[in-house]
GROMACS .gro file of C-alpha atoms in nm:
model
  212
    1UNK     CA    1   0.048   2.942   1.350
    2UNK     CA    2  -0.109   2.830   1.648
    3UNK     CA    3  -0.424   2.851   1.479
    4UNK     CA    4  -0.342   2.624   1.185
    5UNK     CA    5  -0.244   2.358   1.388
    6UNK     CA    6  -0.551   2.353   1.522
    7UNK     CA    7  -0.722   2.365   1.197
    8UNK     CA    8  -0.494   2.089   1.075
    9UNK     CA    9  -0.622   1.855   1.419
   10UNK     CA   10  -0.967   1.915   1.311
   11UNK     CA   11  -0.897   1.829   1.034
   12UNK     CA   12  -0.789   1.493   1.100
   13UNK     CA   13  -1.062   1.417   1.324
   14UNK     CA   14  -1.296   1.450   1.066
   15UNK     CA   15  -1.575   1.575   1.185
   16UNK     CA   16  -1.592   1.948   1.185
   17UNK     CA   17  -1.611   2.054   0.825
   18UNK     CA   18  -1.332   2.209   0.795
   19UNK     CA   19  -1.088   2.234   0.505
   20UNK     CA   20  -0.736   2.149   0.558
   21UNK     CA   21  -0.486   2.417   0.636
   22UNK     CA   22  -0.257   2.417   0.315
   23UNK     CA   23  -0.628   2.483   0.126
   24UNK     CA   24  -0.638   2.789   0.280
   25UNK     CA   25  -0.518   3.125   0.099
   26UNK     CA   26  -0.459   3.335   0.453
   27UNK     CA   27  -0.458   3.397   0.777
   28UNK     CA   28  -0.721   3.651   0.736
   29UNK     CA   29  -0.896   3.423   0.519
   30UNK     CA   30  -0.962   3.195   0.784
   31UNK     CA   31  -1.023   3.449   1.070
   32UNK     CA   32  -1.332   3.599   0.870
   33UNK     CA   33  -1.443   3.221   0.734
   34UNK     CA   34  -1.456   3.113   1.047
   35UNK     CA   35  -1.615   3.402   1.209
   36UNK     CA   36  -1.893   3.396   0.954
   37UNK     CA   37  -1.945   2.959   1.011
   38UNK     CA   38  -1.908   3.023   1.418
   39UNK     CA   39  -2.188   3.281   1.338
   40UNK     CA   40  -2.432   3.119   1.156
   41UNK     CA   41  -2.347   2.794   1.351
   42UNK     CA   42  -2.416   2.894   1.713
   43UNK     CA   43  -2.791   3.073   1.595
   44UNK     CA   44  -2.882   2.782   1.429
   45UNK     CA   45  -3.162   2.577   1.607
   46UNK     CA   46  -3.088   2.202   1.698
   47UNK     CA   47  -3.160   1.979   1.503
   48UNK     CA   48  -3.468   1.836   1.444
   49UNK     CA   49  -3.546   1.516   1.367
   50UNK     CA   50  -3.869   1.461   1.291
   51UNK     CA   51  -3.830   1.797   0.997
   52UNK     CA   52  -3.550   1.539   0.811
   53UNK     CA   53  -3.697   1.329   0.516
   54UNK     CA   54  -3.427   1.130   0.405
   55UNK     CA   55  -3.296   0.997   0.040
   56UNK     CA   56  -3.106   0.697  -0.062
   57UNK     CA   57  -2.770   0.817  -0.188
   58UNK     CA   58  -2.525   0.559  -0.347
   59UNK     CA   59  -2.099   0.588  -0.427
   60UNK     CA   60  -1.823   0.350  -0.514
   61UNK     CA   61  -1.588   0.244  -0.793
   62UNK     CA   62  -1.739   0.424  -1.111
   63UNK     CA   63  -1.622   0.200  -1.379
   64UNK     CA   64  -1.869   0.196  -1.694
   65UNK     CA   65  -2.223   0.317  -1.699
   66UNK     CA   66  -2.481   0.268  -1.390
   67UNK     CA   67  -2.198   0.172  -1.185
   68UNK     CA   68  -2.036   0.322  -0.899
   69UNK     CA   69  -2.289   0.172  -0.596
   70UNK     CA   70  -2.106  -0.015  -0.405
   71UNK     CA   71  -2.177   0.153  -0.097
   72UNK     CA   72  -2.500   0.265  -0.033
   73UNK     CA   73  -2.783   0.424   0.281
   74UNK     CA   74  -3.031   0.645   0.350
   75UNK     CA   75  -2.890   0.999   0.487
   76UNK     CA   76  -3.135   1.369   0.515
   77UNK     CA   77  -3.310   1.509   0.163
   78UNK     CA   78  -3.069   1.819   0.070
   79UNK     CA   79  -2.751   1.751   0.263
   80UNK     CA   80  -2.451   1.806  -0.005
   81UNK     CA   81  -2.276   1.501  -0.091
   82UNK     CA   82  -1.848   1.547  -0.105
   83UNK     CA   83  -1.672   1.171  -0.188
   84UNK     CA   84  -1.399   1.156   0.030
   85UNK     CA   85  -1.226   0.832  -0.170
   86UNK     CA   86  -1.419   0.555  -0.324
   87UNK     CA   87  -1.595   0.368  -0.066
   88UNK     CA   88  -1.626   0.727   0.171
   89UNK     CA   89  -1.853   1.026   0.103
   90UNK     CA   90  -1.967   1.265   0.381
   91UNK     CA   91  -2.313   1.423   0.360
   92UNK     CA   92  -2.300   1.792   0.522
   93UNK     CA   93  -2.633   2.043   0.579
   94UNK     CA   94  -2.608   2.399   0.411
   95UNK     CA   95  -2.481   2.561   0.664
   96UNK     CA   96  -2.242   2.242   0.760
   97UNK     CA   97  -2.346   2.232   1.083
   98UNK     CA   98  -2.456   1.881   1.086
   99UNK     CA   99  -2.263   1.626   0.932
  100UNK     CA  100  -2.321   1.180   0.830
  101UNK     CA  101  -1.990   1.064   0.695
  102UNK     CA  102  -2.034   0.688   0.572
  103UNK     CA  103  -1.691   0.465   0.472
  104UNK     CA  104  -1.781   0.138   0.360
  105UNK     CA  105  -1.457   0.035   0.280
  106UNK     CA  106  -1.315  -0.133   0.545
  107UNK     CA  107  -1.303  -0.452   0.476
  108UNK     CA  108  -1.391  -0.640   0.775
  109UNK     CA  109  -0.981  -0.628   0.913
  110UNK     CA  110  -1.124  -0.632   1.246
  111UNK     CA  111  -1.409  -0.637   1.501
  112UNK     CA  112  -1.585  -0.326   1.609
  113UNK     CA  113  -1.488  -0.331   1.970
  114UNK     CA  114  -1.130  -0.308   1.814
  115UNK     CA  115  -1.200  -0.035   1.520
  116UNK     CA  116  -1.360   0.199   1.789
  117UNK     CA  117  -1.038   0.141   2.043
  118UNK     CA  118  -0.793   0.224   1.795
  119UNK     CA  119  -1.048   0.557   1.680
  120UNK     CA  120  -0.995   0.652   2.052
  121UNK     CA  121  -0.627   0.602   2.054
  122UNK     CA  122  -0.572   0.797   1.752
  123UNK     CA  123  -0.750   1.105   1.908
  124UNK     CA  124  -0.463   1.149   2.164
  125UNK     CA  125  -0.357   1.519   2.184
  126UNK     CA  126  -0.722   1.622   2.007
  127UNK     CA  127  -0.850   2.007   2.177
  128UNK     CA  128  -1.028   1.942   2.458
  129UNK     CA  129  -1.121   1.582   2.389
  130UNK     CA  130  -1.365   1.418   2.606
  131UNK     CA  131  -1.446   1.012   2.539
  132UNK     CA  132  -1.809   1.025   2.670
  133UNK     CA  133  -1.896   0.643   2.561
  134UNK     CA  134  -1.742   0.345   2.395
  135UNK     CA  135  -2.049   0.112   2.396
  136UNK     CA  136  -2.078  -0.254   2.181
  137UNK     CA  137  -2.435  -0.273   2.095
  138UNK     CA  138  -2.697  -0.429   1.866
  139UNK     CA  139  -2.917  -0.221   1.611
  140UNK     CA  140  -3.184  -0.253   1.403
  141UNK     CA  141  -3.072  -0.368   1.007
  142UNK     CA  142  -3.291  -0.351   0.729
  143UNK     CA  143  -3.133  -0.216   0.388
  144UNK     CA  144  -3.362  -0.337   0.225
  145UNK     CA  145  -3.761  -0.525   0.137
  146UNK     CA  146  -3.658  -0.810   0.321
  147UNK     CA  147  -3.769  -0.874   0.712
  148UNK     CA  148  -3.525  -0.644   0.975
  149UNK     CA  149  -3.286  -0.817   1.160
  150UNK     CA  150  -2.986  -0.707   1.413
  151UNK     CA  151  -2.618  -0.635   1.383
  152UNK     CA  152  -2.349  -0.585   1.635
  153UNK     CA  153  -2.221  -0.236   1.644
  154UNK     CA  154  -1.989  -0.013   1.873
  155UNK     CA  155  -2.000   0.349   1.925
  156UNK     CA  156  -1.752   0.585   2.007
  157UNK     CA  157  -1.925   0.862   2.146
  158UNK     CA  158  -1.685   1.235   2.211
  159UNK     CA  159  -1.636   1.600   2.244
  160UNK     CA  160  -1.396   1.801   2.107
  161UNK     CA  161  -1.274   2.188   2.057
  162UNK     CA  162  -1.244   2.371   1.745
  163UNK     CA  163  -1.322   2.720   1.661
  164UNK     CA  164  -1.666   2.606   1.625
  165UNK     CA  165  -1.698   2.565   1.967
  166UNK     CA  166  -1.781   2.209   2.113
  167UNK     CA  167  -1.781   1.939   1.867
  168UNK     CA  168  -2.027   1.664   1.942
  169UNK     CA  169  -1.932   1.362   1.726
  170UNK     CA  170  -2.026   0.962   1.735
  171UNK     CA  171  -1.825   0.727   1.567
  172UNK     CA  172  -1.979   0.383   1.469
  173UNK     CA  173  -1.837   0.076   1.316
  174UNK     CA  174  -2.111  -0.212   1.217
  175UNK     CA  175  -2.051  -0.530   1.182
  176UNK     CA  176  -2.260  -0.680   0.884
  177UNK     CA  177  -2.122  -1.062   0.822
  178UNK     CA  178  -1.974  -1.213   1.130
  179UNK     CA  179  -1.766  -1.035   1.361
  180UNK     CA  180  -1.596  -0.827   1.137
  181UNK     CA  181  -1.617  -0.418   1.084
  182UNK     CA  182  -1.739  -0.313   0.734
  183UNK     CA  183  -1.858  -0.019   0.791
  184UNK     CA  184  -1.789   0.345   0.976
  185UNK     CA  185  -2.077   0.585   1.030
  186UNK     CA  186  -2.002   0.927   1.194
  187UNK     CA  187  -2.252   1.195   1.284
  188UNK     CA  188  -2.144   1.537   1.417
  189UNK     CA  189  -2.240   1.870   1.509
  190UNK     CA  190  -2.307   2.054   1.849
  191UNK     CA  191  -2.358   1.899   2.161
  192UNK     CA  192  -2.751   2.027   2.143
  193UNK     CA  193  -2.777   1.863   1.819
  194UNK     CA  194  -2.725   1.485   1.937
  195UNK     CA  195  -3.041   1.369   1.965
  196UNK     CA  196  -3.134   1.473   1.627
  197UNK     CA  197  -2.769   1.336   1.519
  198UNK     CA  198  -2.870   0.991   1.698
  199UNK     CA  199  -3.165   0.995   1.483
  200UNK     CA  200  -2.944   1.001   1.178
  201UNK     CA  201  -2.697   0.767   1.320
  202UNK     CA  202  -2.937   0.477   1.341
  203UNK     CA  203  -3.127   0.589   1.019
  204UNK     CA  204  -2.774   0.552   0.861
  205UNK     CA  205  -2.714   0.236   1.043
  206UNK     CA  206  -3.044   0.067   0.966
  207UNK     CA  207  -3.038   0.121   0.554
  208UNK     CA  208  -2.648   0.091   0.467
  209UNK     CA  209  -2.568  -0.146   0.228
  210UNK     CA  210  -2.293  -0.293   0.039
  211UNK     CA  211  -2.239  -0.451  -0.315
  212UNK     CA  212  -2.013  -0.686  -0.464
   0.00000   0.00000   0.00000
C-alpha cells in the first residue's frame, strides 16, 4: 500500500514516467515493471547532448483538417510523443529515462516568479524533495526566421525519490508577451543527466511557439 502511494506522488509530480496507480493490474505487476525500468534506467549512459538532433513537433485543439498546432517547439528526433490534454504533450526517450513535457496552455494568469512559487508549494510532502534553485532569468527566443530576441523565464530546479532512484527535474515557466506565464517546460531524468537535460530545456525554450 505503501508503495502505491508513492507511485500515486510521482505521479502527481509529473516527472517520472510513471503510470498512475489505479492503471496498474497488481502489486506484482508493479514490483517486476519497476524492477525491469530501475534496471535498464541506472545502466543507461547520461545523456548526451551533442548525439540529440531534434524535430519540430506540434499539438492543440484538432478541429478540421491541418489543424491542431496551437502549441508548438523543437524537442529530440525519436522521443515518443503522449498528449497529456490539449495544449500539454510530454515527449519521453525509449527507455523513458529522459523526459520534455511542454503545456502551453496557461494562459498568462500570472507571472513566472509566481507560477514557479506555487510549483514549489504544491510539492510539499514529495519523497525526499530537495528545491535546489528557483532562479528568474532571461533566455534566448527564436521560434522562428525572424532575428532572436529574449524572454523572462523562471526555473524551478529539484530532486526527488521514486523507485527510480533520484529524480532530477527543472520546471520552467516563460513569459512570451509581457509579464505573464504562457508556457511550462519540464525536463527530467537522473541527476547525471542534467546537463544534457539543460540542453533540452533551453532548446525547448528557444523554439516554442504559440498560435491563435
Amino acid at each position: 500500500m505503501n508503495r502505491l502511494r508513492t507511485l500515486a506522488r510521482v505521479v502527481a509530480v509529473g516527472a517520472a514516467g510513471t503510470l498512475p496507480a489505479a492503471a496498474l493490474p497488481s502489486q506484482a505487476a508493479v514490483t517486476t515493471a519497476s524492477t525491469t525500468t530501475v534496471a535498464a534506467s541506472s545502466n543507461l549512459h547520461a545523456l548526451d547532448a551533442s548525439k540529440l538532433r531534434y524535430i519540430r513537433r506540434c499539438w492543440g485543439y484538432v478541429r478540421y483538417p491541418n489543424a491542431g498546432c496551437e502549441v508548438s517547439a523543437a524537442v529530440p528526433k525519436g522521443w515518443k510523443m503522449t498528449r497529456l490534454s490539449t495544449y500539454h504533450a510530454r515527449f519521453d526517450d525509449r527507455s523513458r529515462t529522459w523526459m520534455v513535457r511542454i503545456n502551453g496552455g496557461l494562459g498568462g494568469k500570472q507571472s513566472s516568479s509566481t507560477a514557479a512559487l506555487s510549483k514549489q508549494q504544491s510539492l510539499r510532502g514529495v519523497p525526499g524533495l530537495r528545491i535546489v534553485s528557483r532562479v528568474t532569468s532571461t533566455e534566448v527566443y527564436a521560434p522562428g526566421p525572424n532575428p532572436s530576441t529574449t524572454v523572462k523565464v523562471t526555473t524551478l530546479t529539484y530532486t526527488y525519490r521514486s523507485y527510480r532512484g533520484t529524480r532530477w527535474v527543472a520546471t520552467r515557466y516563460v513569459e512570451l508577451w509581457g509579464p505573464r506565464a504562457y508556457v511550462e517546460i519540464t525536463v527530467a531524468g537522473r541527476q547525471k543527466d542534467q546537463a544534457g537535460l539543460k540542453t533540452v530545456l533551453a532548446k525547448a525554450t528557444r523554439t516554442i511557439a504559440l498560435a491563435g
